[in-house]
Amino acid sequence: MIEFADVSRIFMVGGQEVPALRNINLHLVAGEYVSIMGPSGSGKSTLLNLIGLLDRPSSGMYRLDGLDVTTLDDEHQAQVRREKIGFVFQFFHLVPRLSAAMNIELPLILAGVPPQERKERVGQLLESYGLADRAGHRPDQLSGGQRQRVAIARATIMRPAVLLADEPTGNLDQTTGKEVMSLLEQLVGQGVALILVTHDPALGQRAARQLQMVDGRIVSDTRNISQA
Amino acid sequence: MNLTDTLLFASGSLRGARSRTLLMILAMSIGVAAVVILTALGEGARRYVVGQFSSLGSNLVIVLPGRSETAGVNPGMLLGQTERDIVLDDAQALLRSTAVRRIAPLTIGTALASHGARNREVVVLGSTADLLPIRHMELAQGQFLPAIDMQSASPVCVLGAKIKRELFGSEAAVGAWLHLGDRRFRVIGVLASQGESMGMNTDDLVVVPVASAHMLFNTQALFRVLVEAKSRDLIARAQKDAEDIMMQQHGGERDVTVITQDAVLATFDRILHALTLAVGGIAAISLSVAGVLIMNVMLIAVAQRTQEIGLLKALGAPSSEIRRLFFAEAVLLSGIGSMAGLLLGEIGSAVIGQFYPALPVSAPWWAVLAAFGTALGTGILFSVWPARRAAQLDPVLALARR
């Protein structure tokens, strides 16, 4: 489903070229559970941003569902993001002035889904994520775990094929972190591909496939036989 | 994203930054209110002057002795003779024109007026019964000059309100005798107090029949003749007829000046209209200042909301959508600001109207429209740049920050 062919990403810093990703070749299939690990600065977040179409490769080709998405214009890239990709961030990135329900509703609003249908879908999701009694609360009235659950609900309301999670538990204590992880893994069970960026090896080990990155290269690609 | 959602989202983010929003609306509304109030004042001044002129009488043509030449030499100057006076016969002759409804000859002089022990110098105006309707004067008591032939004198007089007060106090004036110079006049009426109008205070006058005034001042000359045309359309003809008749009367010489009140009025009207425009233009500058302020605050808002913008992009909003959102915010802001400004302006005009009731303060419709349009226009214009900046924001950088 996701195909990277010889993808590089080079940043210009103070007139100097700094390669963040060097000649990445990667193939992910639908419904896969992949973790990307590595020290900070190894390019894991850059890779995630490229997969999520938030950034463009300097060279190489990226195919998503057989479509070359590197050449798409802004409008179409946004559409692909909207329909196929969900983001979960370390710092949740909820809109502070909007209630939990409205934060979850946001992708539907952007997609132009009619209000009646929006309400139903948000209501269902709130219910299944155990947030029904928190619908009207603003993010600052929610606990960290609740916030991340709202963020996951927002990432999945468009029923994306891929879920990109950048240190989703990095800002949570251990117990809530575990809850959030089990929620994400539950989604993998439902057929969503989960790409998890983390520097925590214990967390990374849970994934069926593990990528190790160092210095902008994938140095190891192992599969966890027992869980696969 | 459809229009309602865009507007809802934009108004939501405006509500999210309450003090910022209120300050911007305030700036905008002060700008709009300034335009409304200043043009209302200018327009009020114009209407005031126009009103003053029409209180002098309507459809007036004024005949003055002497001719002011703007170019060349007055032939009279070369021959060593001055122009002829306008006399009562001339005034009477003006009625031959079919365009003229009525005339009022005027003679002016000062005389010592006394009643009992009180006396004072007064302005004496000699005229006829028609002066009352021509000059739109009103009577408080008694009657005006009798409608007698203008050549015949009659020892009656009508007092201005102030003269009556000063010479008679609370005493009844109508029916009493008043000494003017060396003659005696019977008071037959008192004018209603009208105050100053175009430099002539009718409160400070004594009106007598024109022939009596001529006897009093020992003269034949008229100060001027007021001619009322039958209608507005006939003013030009009345003017021309008056000139022709006066030329005939004066042996083929054009030695009088005939002016129409309309010409003077039109000049004032033009000047004051230009003034209103100028003042409105100055106020419009304050509006554009408000526009720059909006731009500044919108830029700050973009900086403050980088994260939100990045998030919206990650959730699938194309750049055009982000631009539209910020645009909608600016339109809402300047729209609400202009509304508030119009309200403020109307209230301000009403307050000024309370303090200066003589001034008809009310903003002309074009100024209201222009202020509203300018406010909305500047708001939109000055939001283009911030909106673009928001749209061009790199989502990766925006989301990387905490």
XYZ file of C-alpha atoms in Angstrom:
630
model
C 0.000 0.000 0.000
C 2.823 2.405 0.866
C 5.816 2.279 -1.431
C 8.968 4.355 -1.029
C 11.464 4.127 -3.875
C 14.824 5.716 -3.275
C 13.348 8.576 -1.251
C 15.674 11.238 0.137
C 14.874 14.370 2.077
C 17.482 17.064 2.353
C 17.032 20.172 4.483
C 18.889 23.380 3.882
C 20.233 24.682 7.145
C 22.212 27.902 6.993
C 23.141 27.333 3.373
C 24.314 23.809 4.052
C 22.599 20.645 2.925
C 21.638 18.402 5.782
C 20.279 15.040 4.654
C 17.535 13.811 6.970
C 16.601 10.748 4.928
C 18.937 8.938 2.554
C 17.657 6.632 -0.175
C 14.832 5.025 1.727
C 13.198 2.006 0.114
C 10.159 0.742 1.953
C 7.078 -1.274 1.259
C 4.179 -1.489 3.688
C 1.011 -3.467 3.145
C -2.483 -2.591 4.277
C -3.289 -3.313 7.906
C 0.351 -3.630 8.889
C 1.534 -2.672 12.380
C 4.957 -1.054 12.067
C 7.114 0.708 14.589
C 9.891 3.083 13.645
C 12.585 3.374 16.272
C 15.890 5.130 16.529
C 17.735 7.878 18.351
C 16.549 11.456 17.995
C 17.707 13.031 14.759
C 17.710 9.691 12.967
C 14.899 10.843 10.671
C 11.944 8.905 12.041
C 9.672 11.932 12.306
C 10.730 13.125 8.851
C 9.797 9.731 7.460
C 6.443 9.907 9.200
C 5.813 13.410 7.817
C 6.626 12.176 4.316
C 4.245 9.249 4.677
C 1.583 11.663 5.965
C 2.113 14.042 3.008
C 2.970 16.891 5.338
C 6.336 17.103 3.628
C 7.645 16.372 0.136
C 10.691 14.234 -0.657
C 13.688 15.964 -2.224
C 14.092 13.010 -4.571
C 12.594 9.582 -5.099
C 9.033 8.447 -5.486
C 6.223 7.767 -3.034
C 3.226 5.711 -4.078
C 0.167 5.444 -1.909
C -2.363 2.845 -3.015
C -0.620 2.744 -6.382
C -0.926 6.515 -6.868
C 2.191 8.646 -7.206
C 1.405 11.246 -4.569
C 4.662 13.230 -4.800
C 3.470 15.060 -7.888
C 0.008 15.940 -6.584
C -0.818 19.590 -5.984
C -1.718 20.988 -2.576
C -5.447 20.545 -3.074
C -5.178 16.851 -3.960
C -2.588 16.085 -1.300
C -4.942 17.579 1.250
C -7.697 15.358 -0.056
C -5.496 12.267 0.273
C -4.587 13.254 3.838
C -8.202 13.812 4.633
C -9.406 10.472 3.283
C -6.586 8.043 3.874
C -4.404 9.235 6.709
C -4.960 9.893 10.380
C -2.480 11.627 12.667
C -1.946 11.103 16.379
C 0.545 13.489 17.975
C 2.595 13.443 21.141
C 1.097 16.754 22.269
C -2.437 15.790 21.159
C -2.857 19.054 19.206
C -6.480 19.542 20.098
C -8.002 22.941 19.321
C -8.285 24.432 22.814
C -11.453 26.461 22.259
C -13.429 23.551 20.815
C -15.183 20.867 22.824
C -14.123 17.214 22.572
C -17.013 16.471 20.223
C -16.184 19.434 17.988
C -12.517 18.463 17.845
C -13.526 15.023 16.654
C -15.978 16.565 14.194
C -13.313 18.782 12.597
C -12.168 16.393 9.819
C -15.792 15.786 8.868
C -16.390 19.546 8.644
C -13.327 19.946 6.441
C -14.542 17.105 4.253
C -17.935 18.792 3.877
C -19.970 16.004 5.450
C -23.541 17.180 6.148
C -24.216 18.136 9.810
C -26.749 15.392 10.490
C -24.347 12.638 9.483
C -21.507 14.352 11.351
C -23.462 14.294 14.571
C -24.245 10.618 14.266
C -20.698 9.561 13.478
C -19.202 11.668 16.274
C -21.775 10.328 18.715
C -20.969 6.706 17.807
C -17.255 7.264 18.146
C -17.576 9.046 21.491
C -19.628 6.124 22.714
C -17.200 3.446 21.594
C -14.201 5.345 23.016
C -15.910 5.809 26.370
C -15.996 9.579 25.993
C -19.737 10.081 25.774
C -19.928 11.957 29.086
C -16.990 14.137 28.049
C -18.425 15.334 24.710
C -19.016 18.928 25.786
C -15.745 19.376 27.676
C -12.935 21.482 26.326
C -9.447 19.922 26.145
C -8.260 21.726 29.291
C -11.060 20.021 31.193
C -9.884 16.558 30.128
C -7.151 14.331 31.493
C -4.129 13.445 29.351
C -5.474 10.009 28.497
C -8.864 11.440 27.599
C -7.219 14.035 25.415
C -5.263 11.434 23.504
C -8.399 9.346 23.103
C -10.163 12.385 21.640
C -7.188 12.853 19.327
C -7.350 9.210 18.230
C -11.077 9.534 17.675
C -10.396 12.570 15.522
C -7.740 10.655 13.570
C -10.075 7.734 12.894
C -13.399 9.436 12.241
C -12.688 9.568 8.515
C -11.932 5.807 8.625
C -8.407 6.192 7.236
C -6.321 3.322 5.927
C -3.210 4.468 7.751
C -2.800 5.828 11.232
C 0.424 7.711 11.904
C 1.335 8.038 15.563
C 4.316 10.122 16.638
C 5.211 9.220 20.239
C 1.531 8.871 21.163
C 2.351 7.951 24.757
C 5.282 10.330 25.143
C 3.250 12.737 27.176
C 1.270 10.245 29.243
C 1.982 8.277 32.404
C 2.513 4.538 32.157
C -1.030 3.353 32.856
C -2.783 5.762 30.517
C -0.018 5.133 27.996
C -0.888 1.456 28.051
C -4.573 2.220 27.640
C -3.873 4.406 24.630
C -1.636 1.726 23.100
C -4.244 -0.976 23.500
C -6.771 1.334 21.865
C -4.450 1.860 18.898
C -3.715 -1.844 18.634
C -7.424 -2.550 18.704
C -7.689 -0.415 15.571
C -4.973 -2.517 13.919
C -7.180 -5.484 14.609
C -9.909 -3.705 12.637
C -7.664 -3.494 9.577
C -6.085 -0.070 9.956
C -2.369 0.153 9.276
C -0.571 1.695 12.249
C 2.809 3.347 11.899
C 4.217 4.156 15.305
C 7.240 6.367 15.858
C 8.863 5.932 19.245
C 12.230 5.937 20.932
C 10.981 3.520 23.576
C 12.176 -0.022 22.618
C 9.614 -1.682 24.890
C 6.821 0.045 23.000
C 8.410 -0.642 19.630
C 8.685 -4.365 20.348
C 4.911 -4.655 20.431
C 4.675 -3.971 16.689
C 4.607 -6.839 14.218
C 7.294 -5.171 12.147
C 10.084 -3.033 13.501
C 12.228 -0.556 11.618
C 15.440 0.739 13.136
C 16.696 4.052 11.843
C 20.110 5.630 12.234
C 21.320 8.724 10.471
C 18.536 8.833 7.909
C 18.813 5.194 6.900
C 16.787 2.119 7.785
C 19.403 -0.143 9.326
C 17.205 -3.058 10.284
C 13.782 -4.322 9.351
C 12.643 -7.184 11.556
C 9.377 -8.988 11.904
C 8.053 -10.231 15.161
C 7.019 -13.784 14.295
C 5.148 -14.501 17.500
C 2.733 -11.561 17.069
C 2.413 -11.619 13.310
C -16.021 22.830 3.969
C -19.225 24.683 3.173
C -19.938 28.351 3.801
C -21.921 27.997 7.018
C -19.223 25.817 8.538
C -16.545 28.263 7.465
C -18.407 31.160 9.053
C -19.156 29.165 12.194
C -15.535 28.144 12.546
C -14.320 31.712 11.939
C -16.742 33.192 14.444
C -15.669 30.491 16.886
C -12.047 31.528 16.647
C -13.083 35.173 17.022
C -14.917 34.287 20.210
C -11.861 32.373 21.303
C -9.790 35.548 21.369
C -12.339 37.811 22.950
C -10.286 40.867 23.900
C -8.464 40.907 20.578
C -11.767 40.718 18.744
C -13.356 43.448 20.836
C -10.401 45.778 20.315
C -10.488 45.273 16.585
C -14.215 45.864 16.434
C -13.704 48.994 18.518
C -11.026 50.331 16.160
C -13.178 49.580 13.167
C -16.284 51.108 14.661
C -14.484 54.289 15.699
C -13.302 54.690 12.132
C -16.761 54.180 10.711
C -18.360 56.365 13.373
C -15.869 59.150 12.579
C -16.893 59.089 8.941
C -20.573 59.040 9.806
C -20.395 61.822 12.401
C -18.102 64.109 10.421
C -20.094 63.833 7.235
C -23.252 64.281 9.276
C -21.809 67.527 10.638
C -20.770 68.709 7.189
C -24.126 67.798 5.753
C -25.796 69.448 8.748
C -23.884 72.667 8.085
C -24.939 72.558 4.460
C -28.564 71.990 5.296
C -28.375 74.710 7.944
C -27.140 77.274 5.418
C -29.707 76.155 2.862
C -32.354 76.451 5.551
C -31.197 79.940 6.441
C -31.466 80.980 2.847
C -34.931 79.636 2.427
C -36.001 81.366 5.625
C -35.146 84.547 3.747
C -37.938 83.629 1.411
C -38.274 81.339 -1.527
C -37.868 82.026 -5.245
C -36.327 85.392 -4.473
C -34.746 87.775 -6.943
C -33.045 90.788 -5.385
C -32.618 94.103 -7.189
C -29.812 96.327 -5.890
C -28.844 99.775 -7.047
C -25.485 100.060 -8.793
C -23.778 97.563 -11.000
C -20.651 95.770 -10.108
C -18.539 95.245 -13.172
C -15.957 92.539 -12.875
C -14.205 93.581 -16.072
C -13.727 96.836 -17.907
C -14.699 100.285 -16.797
C -18.079 101.444 -15.633
C -19.236 104.049 -18.194
C -20.621 106.110 -15.374
C -17.134 106.511 -13.995
C -15.905 108.051 -17.247
C -18.828 110.463 -17.499
C -18.457 111.524 -13.933
C -21.914 110.425 -12.915
C -23.079 107.822 -10.494
C -25.840 105.360 -11.102
C -29.408 106.343 -10.582
C -31.273 105.397 -7.447
C -34.052 102.875 -7.518
C -37.244 104.658 -6.622
C -40.740 103.468 -5.818
C -41.877 103.921 -9.440
C -39.189 101.489 -10.500
C -40.300 98.983 -7.904
C -43.903 99.333 -9.030
C -42.803 98.778 -12.625
C -41.322 95.414 -11.722
C -44.838 94.095 -11.187
C -45.392 94.346 -14.947
C -43.478 91.133 -15.435
C -45.765 88.096 -15.596
C -43.115 86.041 -13.837
C -43.334 88.165 -10.709
C -45.807 87.322 -7.980
C -45.132 90.189 -5.602
C -42.457 92.639 -4.604
C -41.309 94.345 -1.446
C -39.281 97.547 -1.661
C -36.877 98.095 1.210
C -35.540 101.270 2.734
C -33.283 101.140 5.723
C -32.150 103.774 8.190
C -31.701 104.356 11.867
C -33.773 106.594 14.052
C -34.218 107.321 17.716
C -37.270 105.492 18.993
C -38.858 106.568 22.242
C -41.832 105.549 24.300
C -42.399 107.413 27.481
C -39.094 107.800 29.263
C -37.372 104.973 27.379
C -35.586 105.540 24.141
C -33.038 103.825 21.968
C -31.573 103.916 18.494
C -33.346 101.421 16.231
C -33.060 100.181 12.682
C -36.121 101.314 10.763
C -37.163 99.251 7.774
C -39.529 100.807 5.291
C -41.517 98.308 3.264
C -44.967 97.139 2.250
C -47.509 94.570 3.384
C -46.003 91.977 1.036
C -42.759 91.872 3.018
C -44.393 89.539 5.518
C -45.075 86.641 3.097
C -41.938 87.286 1.012
C -39.554 87.187 3.964
C -41.535 84.439 5.763
C -41.921 86.597 8.849
C -44.406 85.807 11.547
C -46.490 88.046 13.738
C -46.835 87.608 17.472
C -49.542 90.198 18.038
C -51.707 92.601 16.104
C -51.322 92.955 12.371
C -48.679 93.775 9.791
C -48.487 96.897 7.616
C -51.801 97.657 5.863
C -52.034 96.788 2.189
C -52.125 100.357 0.986
C -50.592 101.928 -2.087
C -46.832 101.966 -1.600
C -46.668 105.663 -2.429
C -48.878 106.686 0.470
C -47.535 107.166 3.929
C -49.315 105.982 7.047
C -48.222 106.598 10.655
C -48.227 102.960 11.742
C -45.369 100.645 12.703
C -44.648 97.008 13.549
C -42.079 96.224 16.255
C -39.467 93.514 16.452
C -39.731 91.295 19.529
C -36.646 92.735 21.202
C -37.636 96.379 20.580
C -41.042 95.683 22.048
C -39.434 94.172 25.128
C -36.987 96.976 25.639
C -39.323 99.920 25.047
C -42.562 98.513 26.390
C -41.536 95.754 28.796
C -44.637 93.893 29.818
C -46.876 96.784 28.813
C -49.220 96.249 25.886
C -47.549 97.710 22.805
C -50.283 97.305 20.211
C -52.284 100.509 20.043
C -49.645 102.591 21.816
C -47.775 105.513 20.259
C -44.083 105.310 19.386
C -41.899 108.292 18.508
C -39.511 107.676 15.670
C -37.304 110.709 15.116
C -39.682 113.652 14.964
C -42.751 111.640 13.994
C -45.348 109.651 15.812
C -46.371 106.132 14.796
C -49.161 103.932 16.106
C -47.939 100.442 16.970
C -50.199 97.962 15.130
C -48.275 94.705 15.526
C -45.346 92.870 17.053
C -43.202 90.364 15.129
C -42.596 86.896 16.501
C -39.066 86.289 17.674
C -37.171 84.527 14.876
C -33.619 85.284 15.772
C -30.843 86.026 13.380
C -31.163 84.928 9.796
C -28.410 85.676 7.316
C -27.107 88.602 9.296
C -30.424 90.389 9.700
C -32.089 90.262 13.036
C -35.806 90.760 12.692
C -36.097 91.034 16.477
C -34.238 94.329 16.389
C -36.341 96.138 13.795
C -39.139 98.602 13.488
C -41.078 98.200 10.250
C -42.986 101.163 8.799
C -44.642 101.775 5.411
C -42.016 102.564 2.826
C -43.395 106.018 2.011
C -43.330 106.914 5.720
C -39.693 105.782 5.900
C -38.865 108.001 2.942
C -40.421 110.959 4.717
C -38.613 110.074 7.919
C -35.215 109.881 6.262
C -35.919 112.503 3.637
C -34.916 110.322 0.691
C -36.415 108.727 -2.406
C -33.925 105.935 -2.833
C -34.614 102.292 -2.094
C -32.041 100.136 -0.415
C -33.147 97.166 -2.507
C -36.242 95.494 -3.908
C -37.158 91.939 -3.079
C -38.958 90.244 -5.968
C -40.687 86.923 -5.560
C -41.034 84.859 -8.729
C -44.241 82.908 -9.250
C -42.431 79.595 -9.185
C -38.992 78.111 -9.090
C -38.954 77.655 -12.865
C -39.762 81.329 -13.383
C -36.818 82.643 -11.361
C -34.616 83.018 -14.431
C -37.321 84.837 -16.345
C -38.080 87.068 -13.409
C -34.415 87.966 -13.207
C -34.247 88.820 -16.898
C -37.530 90.780 -16.795
C -36.298 92.732 -13.783
C -33.127 93.684 -15.608
C -35.062 94.730 -18.718
C -37.647 96.709 -16.805
C -34.996 98.495 -14.794
C -33.147 99.317 -18.000
C -36.300 100.837 -19.501
C -36.952 102.791 -16.335
C -33.420 104.124 -16.272
C -33.270 105.289 -19.868
C -31.577 102.304 -21.386
C -28.800 102.089 -18.875
C -27.988 98.946 -17.008
C -27.220 100.453 -13.661
C -28.741 97.920 -11.282
C -27.620 94.508 -10.156
C -30.115 91.675 -10.113
C -29.092 88.574 -8.209
C -31.048 85.432 -7.552
C -31.033 83.844 -4.195
C -30.634 80.525 -5.979
C -27.255 81.470 -7.433
C -25.910 82.404 -4.025
C -27.455 79.328 -2.504
C -25.961 77.046 -5.152
C -22.505 78.447 -4.460
C -22.811 77.834 -0.739
C -24.230 74.424 -1.450
C -21.238 73.514 -3.589
C -18.702 74.831 -1.109
C -20.233 73.010 1.824
C -20.656 69.835 -0.156
C -16.963 69.906 -0.972
C -16.251 70.535 2.691
C -18.312 67.513 3.682
C -16.412 65.385 1.211
C -13.079 66.649 2.508
C -13.985 66.003 6.131
C -15.334 62.584 5.215
C -12.100 61.845 3.395
C -10.070 62.718 6.465
C -12.225 60.391 8.523
C -11.740 57.691 5.911
C -8.019 57.866 6.650
C -8.766 56.795 10.206
C -10.660 53.892 8.691
C -7.642 52.762 6.753
C -5.615 53.061 9.949
C -8.108 50.655 11.459
C -7.479 48.442 8.455
C -3.739 48.384 9.130
C -4.515 47.554 12.730
C -6.617 44.638 11.587
C -3.753 43.416 9.457
C -1.356 43.681 12.365
C -3.623 41.812 14.731
C -4.402 39.178 12.116
C -0.689 38.591 11.598
C -0.275 38.123 15.333
C -3.220 35.763 15.274
C -1.552 33.719 12.548
C 1.601 33.519 14.638
C -0.369 32.518 17.717
C -2.324 29.893 15.894
C 0.418 28.210 13.902
C -0.324 24.990 15.690
C -3.994 25.091 14.865
C -3.218 25.912 11.241
C -0.747 23.025 11.049
C -3.314 20.744 12.566
C -5.991 21.787 10.093
C -3.578 21.017 7.290
C -2.761 17.620 8.775
C -6.478 16.924 9.023
C -6.807 17.555 5.329
C -7.469 21.266 4.855
C -5.863 22.567 1.669
C -4.137 25.965 1.701
C -7.126 27.553 0.008
C -9.323 26.452 2.903
C -7.010 28.041 5.483
C -6.978 31.218 3.449
C -10.757 31.209 3.330
C -11.002 30.746 7.084
C -8.828 33.755 7.873
C -10.597 35.714 5.217
C -13.942 34.905 6.779
C -12.629 36.101 10.122
C -11.602 39.442 8.672
C -14.925 39.867 6.915
C -16.825 39.052 10.097
C -14.663 41.448 12.096
C -14.979 44.364 9.747
C -18.652 43.608 9.187
C -19.473 43.674 12.882
C -17.127 46.634 13.343
C -18.887 48.625 10.644
C -22.294 47.822 12.072
C -21.189 48.944 15.515
C -19.619 52.020 13.924
C -22.835 52.945 12.144
C -24.715 52.602 15.401
C -22.087 54.655 17.243
C -22.183 57.259 14.501
C -25.954 57.541 14.639
C -25.865 57.864 18.418
C -23.096 60.465 18.174
C -25.045 62.437 15.595
C -28.140 62.270 17.753
C -26.177 63.554 20.783
C -24.749 66.457 18.774
C -28.254 67.112 17.525
C -29.393 67.354 21.144
C -26.770 69.985 21.962
C -27.180 72.006 18.762
C -30.823 71.633 17.849
C -30.500 74.303 15.149
C -28.078 72.100 13.210
C -29.836 69.312 11.285
C -27.206 66.635 11.970
C -27.750 63.534 9.919
C -25.320 61.589 7.804
C -26.192 61.490 4.112
C -26.939 58.013 2.760
C -23.937 58.040 0.465
C -21.602 58.655 3.398
C -23.109 55.791 5.368
C -22.730 53.537 2.378
C -19.194 54.725 1.720
C -18.140 54.245 5.343
C -19.577 50.751 5.411
C -17.983 49.884 2.105
C -14.598 51.305 3.036
C -14.583 49.482 6.350
C -15.446 46.179 4.750
C -13.028 46.844 1.918
C -10.071 47.719 4.135
C -10.819 44.783 6.397
C -10.766 42.388 3.473
C -7.830 44.046 1.735
C -5.676 44.035 4.842
C -6.488 40.431 5.625
C -5.180 39.132 2.315
C -1.584 39.098 3.435
C -2.151 37.453 6.848
C -4.419 34.875 5.242
C -1.784 34.043 2.651
C 0.824 33.779 5.328
C -1.340 31.356 7.249
C -1.967 29.310 4.126
C 1.719 29.057 3.312
C 2.658 27.863 6.759
C 4.677 24.653 6.795
C 2.589 22.104 8.718
C 5.644 20.173 9.867
C 7.144 23.208 11.580
C 3.745 24.258 12.886
C 3.146 20.883 14.519
C 6.688 20.367 15.764
C 6.319 23.171 18.227
C 4.564 22.448 21.405
